[in-house]
Short mmCIF file of C-alpha atoms and ligand atoms in Angstrom, two decimals:
data_model
loop_
_atom_site.label_atom_id
_atom_site.label_comp_id
_atom_site.label_asym_id
_atom_site.label_seq_id
_atom_site.Cartn_x
_atom_site.Cartn_y
_atom_site.Cartn_z
CA MET A 1492 74.10 133.81 71.26
CA THR A 1493 77.18 131.36 71.17
CA GLN A 1494 80.60 132.66 70.21
CA ALA A 1495 82.73 130.87 67.67
CA ALA A 1496 85.31 128.46 69.13
CA PRO A 1497 88.71 129.97 69.21
CA PRO A 1498 91.35 128.42 66.83
CA HIS A 1499 93.26 125.67 68.37
CA THR A 1500 96.68 127.12 69.18
CA ALA A 1501 99.28 126.56 72.01
CA GLY A 1502 97.57 129.53 73.74
CA GLN A 1503 94.07 127.79 73.82
CA GLN A 1504 95.24 124.42 75.28
CA THR A 1505 93.30 123.23 78.31
CA PRO A 1506 95.36 124.37 81.44
CA ALA A 1507 97.08 121.75 83.39
CA ARG A 1508 94.87 120.48 86.35
CA LYS A 1509 97.02 117.71 87.71
CA ALA A 1510 100.09 117.32 89.64
CA VAL A 1511 102.33 114.34 90.20
CA ILE A 1512 104.54 114.23 93.25
CA PRO A 1513 107.13 111.48 93.40
CA VAL A 1514 107.67 110.35 97.01
CA ALA A 1515 109.18 106.87 96.81
CA GLY A 1516 112.79 108.04 97.63
CA LEU A 1517 114.57 106.24 100.44
CA GLY A 1518 115.82 109.31 102.15
CA THR A 1519 119.11 107.72 103.00
CA ARG A 1520 120.80 110.90 103.53
CA PHE A 1521 118.67 111.45 106.70
CA LEU A 1522 119.09 108.00 108.34
CA PRO A 1523 118.40 107.09 111.10
CA ALA A 1524 115.66 109.84 111.13
CA THR A 1525 114.11 108.35 108.03
CA LYS A 1526 114.30 104.70 109.19
CA ALA A 1527 110.53 104.76 110.19
CA VAL A 1528 109.48 108.22 109.14
CA PRO A 1529 109.27 109.08 105.27
CA LYS A 1530 111.83 111.94 104.54
CA GLU A 1531 108.95 114.00 103.11
CA LEU A 1532 107.23 114.26 106.58
CA LEU A 1533 110.23 115.69 108.20
CA PRO A 1534 109.18 119.01 109.72
CA VAL A 1535 110.27 122.43 108.34
CA VAL A 1536 109.39 124.39 111.33
CA ASP A 1537 106.18 122.69 112.13
CA LYS A 1538 104.88 121.63 108.90
CA PRO A 1539 106.06 118.52 106.80
CA ALA A 1540 108.17 119.37 104.00
CA LEU A 1541 105.78 117.68 101.69
CA GLN A 1542 102.98 119.89 102.74
CA TYR A 1543 104.69 122.95 101.38
CA ILE A 1544 104.79 121.22 97.96
CA VAL A 1545 101.02 120.27 98.10
CA GLU A 1546 100.16 123.87 99.00
CA GLU A 1547 102.26 125.26 96.19
CA ALA A 1548 100.58 123.08 93.67
CA VAL A 1549 97.11 124.05 94.97
CA ARG A 1550 98.06 127.63 94.87
CA ALA A 1551 98.94 127.30 91.18
CA GLY A 1552 95.49 125.81 90.49
CA LEU A 1553 96.45 122.18 90.48
CA ALA A 1554 94.00 120.54 92.76
CA GLU A 1555 94.33 116.91 91.51
CA LEU A 1556 97.28 115.31 92.83
CA LEU A 1557 98.98 111.90 92.46
CA MET A 1558 101.59 110.88 94.86
CA VAL A 1559 103.88 107.95 93.67
CA THR A 1560 104.88 106.13 96.75
CA GLY A 1561 106.58 103.25 97.95
CA ARG A 1562 106.85 100.75 100.81
CA GLY A 1563 107.13 102.44 104.29
CA LYS A 1564 105.49 105.53 103.16
CA ASP A 1565 101.90 104.94 104.47
CA ALA A 1566 102.20 107.94 107.04
CA ILE A 1567 102.07 110.28 104.03
CA ALA A 1568 98.49 109.16 103.29
CA ASP A 1569 97.73 109.47 106.94
CA HIS A 1570 98.95 112.98 107.00
CA PHE A 1571 96.65 114.11 104.29
CA ASP A 1572 93.69 112.13 105.58
CA ARG A 1573 91.02 113.21 108.30
CA GLN A 1574 91.88 112.25 111.91
CA PRO A 1575 88.68 112.20 113.70
CA GLU A 1576 90.06 111.30 117.23
CA LEU A 1577 92.62 113.95 117.14
CA GLU A 1578 90.17 116.53 115.84
CA ALA A 1579 87.55 115.64 118.50
CA ALA A 1580 90.26 115.97 121.21
CA LEU A 1581 91.23 119.32 119.98
CA GLU A 1582 87.71 120.44 119.70
CA LYS A 1583 87.11 119.31 123.37
CA LYS A 1584 90.21 121.22 124.47
CA GLY A 1585 89.03 124.43 122.64
CA ASP A 1586 92.20 124.48 120.57
CA ALA A 1587 90.78 126.12 117.43
CA ALA A 1588 94.02 127.07 115.84
CA ARG A 1589 95.39 123.59 115.82
CA LEU A 1590 92.29 122.13 114.90
CA ILE A 1591 92.09 124.26 111.78
CA ALA A 1592 95.80 123.25 111.16
CA VAL A 1593 95.01 119.61 111.34
CA LYS A 1594 91.86 119.72 109.13
CA HIS A 1595 93.50 121.96 106.70
CA ALA A 1596 95.97 119.30 105.63
CA SER A 1597 93.30 116.93 104.82
CA GLU A 1598 91.19 119.58 102.95
CA LEU A 1599 93.85 120.87 100.74
CA ALA A 1600 93.41 118.65 97.55
CA LYS A 1601 92.06 115.45 96.18
CA ILE A 1602 95.08 113.32 96.77
CA HIS A 1603 95.44 109.85 94.89
CA PHE A 1604 98.34 107.28 95.67
CA VAL A 1605 100.06 104.69 93.36
CA ARG A 1606 103.05 102.59 94.29
CA GLN A 1607 106.11 102.48 92.32
CA GLY A 1608 106.95 98.86 93.13
CA GLU A 1609 110.57 98.78 92.45
CA PRO A 1610 112.45 102.15 92.65
CA GLN A 1611 114.00 102.36 89.26
CA GLY A 1612 114.53 106.11 89.05
CA LEU A 1613 112.54 109.36 88.77
CA GLY A 1614 111.52 108.63 85.07
CA HIS A 1615 110.11 105.34 86.13
CA ALA A 1616 108.25 106.99 89.00
CA VAL A 1617 106.72 109.61 86.56
CA LEU A 1618 105.74 106.70 84.16
CA GLN A 1619 103.48 105.25 87.11
CA ALA A 1620 101.27 108.26 86.64
CA ALA A 1621 100.49 107.57 82.85
CA SER A 1622 97.04 106.26 83.26
CA TYR A 1623 96.12 108.82 85.94
CA VAL A 1624 97.28 111.74 83.69
CA GLY A 1625 95.79 110.47 80.32
CA GLN A 1626 96.27 112.86 77.53
CA GLU A 1627 96.65 116.00 79.53
CA THR A 1628 99.52 118.42 80.24
CA PHE A 1629 100.56 117.98 83.85
CA ALA A 1630 103.06 119.20 86.42
CA VAL A 1631 105.54 117.22 88.38
CA LEU A 1632 106.98 118.66 91.76
CA LEU A 1633 109.86 117.01 93.49
CA GLY A 1634 109.56 117.06 97.22
CA ASP A 1635 113.21 118.13 97.96
CA ASP A 1636 112.84 121.62 96.48
CA ILE A 1637 110.69 124.03 98.46
CA ILE A 1638 109.99 127.21 96.56
CA ASP A 1639 109.09 130.25 98.64
CA SER A 1640 105.39 130.95 98.54
CA ARG A 1641 106.15 134.44 97.42
CA ASP A 1642 108.01 133.41 94.35
CA ARG A 1643 105.37 132.17 91.91
CA LEU A 1644 107.53 129.75 89.82
CA LEU A 1645 105.01 127.12 89.00
CA GLU A 1646 102.40 129.79 87.92
CA ARG A 1647 105.03 131.30 85.51
CA MET A 1648 105.87 127.85 84.12
CA LEU A 1649 102.21 126.95 83.68
CA ASP A 1650 101.79 130.32 81.76
CA VAL A 1651 104.77 129.74 79.59
CA GLN A 1652 103.51 126.26 78.76
CA GLN A 1653 100.07 127.72 77.80
CA ARG A 1654 101.57 130.17 75.43
CA ARG A 1655 104.40 128.22 74.01
CA GLY A 1656 102.93 124.61 74.15
CA GLY A 1657 105.24 121.41 74.70
CA SER A 1658 106.89 121.19 78.08
CA VAL A 1659 108.59 123.42 80.47
CA VAL A 1660 111.45 122.78 83.06
CA ALA A 1661 112.62 125.01 85.98
CA LEU A 1662 116.27 126.18 85.59
CA LEU A 1663 118.65 127.65 88.26
CA GLU A 1664 122.12 129.04 87.65
CA VAL A 1665 124.45 126.94 89.97
CA PRO A 1666 128.01 127.06 90.78
CA ARG A 1667 130.00 124.74 88.20
CA GLN A 1668 131.13 122.23 90.70
CA ASP A 1669 127.59 121.63 91.67
CA ILE A 1670 126.13 120.92 88.24
CA SER A 1671 126.89 117.11 88.69
CA LYS A 1672 124.01 116.97 91.14
CA TYR A 1673 121.45 118.00 88.43
CA GLY A 1674 120.07 117.74 85.09
CA CYS A 1675 122.08 120.21 82.85
CA ALA A 1676 120.38 122.21 80.05
CA THR A 1677 121.72 123.52 76.79
CA VAL A 1678 119.85 126.61 75.81
CA ASP A 1679 119.11 129.28 73.28
CA ARG A 1680 117.54 132.73 74.19
CA THR A 1681 113.98 133.65 73.40
CA ASP A 1682 112.35 137.04 73.31
CA GLU A 1683 111.51 136.80 77.07
CA ASP A 1684 114.20 137.30 79.59
CA ASP A 1685 113.46 134.43 81.78
CA VAL A 1686 112.41 131.97 79.08
CA LEU A 1687 114.96 129.81 77.39
CA ALA A 1688 114.64 127.15 74.65
CA LEU A 1689 116.29 123.97 75.32
CA SER A 1690 118.38 122.17 72.66
CA ASP A 1691 119.53 119.55 74.93
CA VAL A 1692 119.58 118.32 78.56
CA VAL A 1693 121.87 115.83 80.13
CA GLU A 1694 121.63 114.12 83.51
CA LYS A 1695 124.38 114.79 86.17
CA PRO A 1696 127.37 115.75 83.85
CA ASP A 1697 130.92 115.95 84.93
CA PRO A 1698 131.48 119.70 85.86
CA ASP A 1699 134.50 119.73 83.54
CA SER A 1700 132.55 118.74 80.47
CA ALA A 1701 129.07 120.08 81.56
CA PRO A 1702 127.50 122.18 78.56
CA SER A 1703 126.29 124.89 81.03
CA THR A 1704 125.84 125.82 84.61
CA LEU A 1705 122.04 125.85 84.22
CA ALA A 1706 120.47 123.06 86.52
CA VAL A 1707 117.01 121.63 86.13
CA ILE A 1708 115.36 121.91 89.57
CA GLY A 1709 112.39 120.02 90.82
CA ARG A 1710 109.49 121.59 88.95
CA TYR A 1711 108.27 120.51 85.47
CA VAL A 1712 105.26 120.97 83.30
CA LEU A 1713 105.15 118.08 80.92
CA SER A 1714 103.40 117.15 77.84
CA PRO A 1715 101.78 113.66 78.00
CA THR A 1716 104.13 112.60 75.15
CA ILE A 1717 106.71 112.17 77.92
CA PHE A 1718 105.10 108.76 78.90
CA ALA A 1719 105.75 107.26 75.41
CA ALA A 1720 109.33 108.67 75.62
CA LEU A 1721 109.83 107.20 79.07
CA ARG A 1722 108.77 103.85 77.81
CA ASP A 1723 111.45 103.89 75.37
CA THR A 1724 113.99 105.18 77.74
CA PRO A 1725 116.73 102.66 78.85
CA PRO A 1726 118.43 103.09 82.44
CA GLY A 1727 120.82 106.03 82.22
CA SER A 1728 122.81 107.74 85.07
CA GLY A 1729 123.05 105.65 88.24
CA GLY A 1730 121.47 102.67 86.21
CA GLU A 1731 118.05 104.39 86.74
CA ILE A 1732 115.36 105.47 84.21
CA GLN A 1733 115.97 109.09 84.31
CA LEU A 1734 113.30 111.83 83.58
CA THR A 1735 115.89 114.02 82.07
CA ASP A 1736 116.53 111.32 79.36
CA GLY A 1737 112.78 111.33 78.58
CA ILE A 1738 112.78 115.07 78.12
CA ARG A 1739 115.84 114.81 75.95
CA ALA A 1740 113.87 112.46 73.74
CA LEU A 1741 111.10 114.94 73.42
CA ILE A 1742 113.67 117.64 72.33
CA ARG A 1743 115.14 115.29 69.83
CA ALA A 1744 111.76 114.48 68.47
CA GLY A 1745 111.21 118.33 67.90
CA GLU A 1746 108.83 118.95 70.59
CA PRO A 1747 109.23 122.36 72.27
CA VAL A 1748 110.87 122.27 75.64
CA HIS A 1749 111.44 125.60 77.43
CA GLY A 1750 113.08 126.49 80.73
CA VAL A 1751 112.08 129.19 83.04
CA VAL A 1752 115.03 130.66 84.88
CA PHE A 1753 114.27 130.91 88.50
CA ARG A 1754 115.73 133.76 90.40
CA GLY A 1755 113.63 133.65 93.69
CA ARG A 1756 114.10 131.75 96.89
CA ARG A 1757 114.56 128.00 96.90
CA TYR A 1758 115.02 125.84 99.95
CA ASP A 1759 116.67 122.25 99.26
CA THR A 1760 115.52 120.11 102.01
CA GLY A 1761 117.10 116.91 100.46
CA ASP A 1762 120.67 117.77 102.04
CA ARG A 1763 121.12 117.94 105.66
CA VAL A 1764 122.85 121.46 105.75
CA ASP A 1765 120.34 122.85 103.30
CA TYR A 1766 117.58 121.49 105.39
CA LEU A 1767 118.82 123.19 108.38
CA LYS A 1768 119.12 126.50 106.37
CA ALA A 1769 115.43 126.02 105.18
CA VAL A 1770 114.20 125.63 108.67
CA VAL A 1771 116.15 128.69 110.00
CA ARG A 1772 115.18 130.81 107.03
CA LEU A 1773 111.44 129.96 107.20
CA ALA A 1774 111.41 130.20 110.96
CA VAL A 1775 112.88 133.74 111.23
CA GLU A 1776 110.06 134.84 108.79
CA ARG A 1777 107.19 133.34 110.78
CA GLU A 1778 104.98 136.09 112.42
CA ASP A 1779 104.42 133.90 115.49
CA ILE A 1780 107.81 132.50 116.46
CA GLY A 1781 109.94 134.70 113.99
CA PRO A 1782 110.54 137.65 116.30
CA GLU A 1783 111.62 135.63 119.35
CA PHE A 1784 113.78 133.15 117.23
CA ARG A 1785 115.57 136.01 115.33
CA THR A 1786 116.65 137.71 118.66
CA TRP A 1787 118.04 134.39 119.82
CA LEU A 1788 119.89 133.69 116.49
CA ASN A 1789 121.41 137.17 116.37
CA GLY A 1790 122.88 136.56 119.86
CA PHE A 1791 123.90 132.96 118.70
CA VAL A 1792 125.69 134.19 115.65
CA ALA A 1793 127.28 137.00 117.70
CA GLY A 1794 128.71 134.31 119.92
CA GLY A 1795 126.40 134.53 122.81
CA GLY A 1796 124.75 131.06 122.41
C1 LIG B 120 116.54 114.70 90.22
C2 LIG B 120 116.63 114.83 88.50
C3 LIG B 120 117.64 115.89 88.12
C4 LIG B 120 117.28 117.12 88.78
C5 LIG B 120 116.97 117.06 90.26
C6 LIG B 120 116.41 118.39 90.81
O1 LIG B 120 117.73 114.37 90.69
O2 LIG B 120 117.16 113.50 88.16
O3 LIG B 120 117.65 115.90 86.73
O4 LIG B 120 118.13 118.16 88.42
O5 LIG B 120 116.22 116.02 90.56
O6 LIG B 120 116.40 118.27 92.27
P1 LIG B 120 118.00 113.67 92.08
O7 LIG B 120 117.91 115.01 93.12
O8 LIG B 120 116.81 112.89 92.42
O9 LIG B 120 119.17 113.03 92.24
#
């Protein structure tokens, strides 16, 4: 016996399956380290920053990934590809743990690549995913934000999108002087404590005139209508086509856009000092090297070096 099809509501939409990860940024803040090495491959402890992002997407059920890349980023594709010579060498040495780690990176997900051509901003990067994504709701993960794997932000956003439809962004309360680094949301409350309804969003406002201190951080679950909005979006802040401006157009067109307020652990690897903090925080929590590193760190902080 077959069951009657459920009515088509926001709750019955097909869940997002695809994630888009823009990786075309130049990484100028990390020069000269990023002259020949993509910033996304800088290690956080012993894993490239980007692998944390890919693992997060896969954990949330998004196993189809598109990376929007640019010139000088070929090493990213190599990292997520098989490396038969290296695998054979590790096998010969009997180094099972490293063999598993090396293979793991290539078995995580089905990863596709598209080039951005000219870097014209985050909105332009996302637009390059239009034909890959088609008519589906999809996620965007920005490589500079590592979300602690114990804090299920993306899962929560996917859940909110399923129930409420439209698009969902991640929001973080930041000090007012920092809001000029982010998209900034104007919001109304909903009946869920961590879910807010956006009535506007503006890219990198002056702290003095910013409408709130709620920053958009690097996780989005977007309706495919964003592509048409981005095609109509002129260059904005910094002379670039901004994803924020595309989302603003969706709000103005009456589409639901919600924000999930994140109160968990986030590591910003796009800034040198925050990058160092991310390495230290993740290193002390590691089971293998954590105890030894923590002992040293305690002594160092106490002035012992
Ligand atoms: C981008 C977005 C901005 C967002 C930020 C999150 O800015 O344009 O709206 O708040 O990511 O990290 P970028 O960091 O590329 O300057």
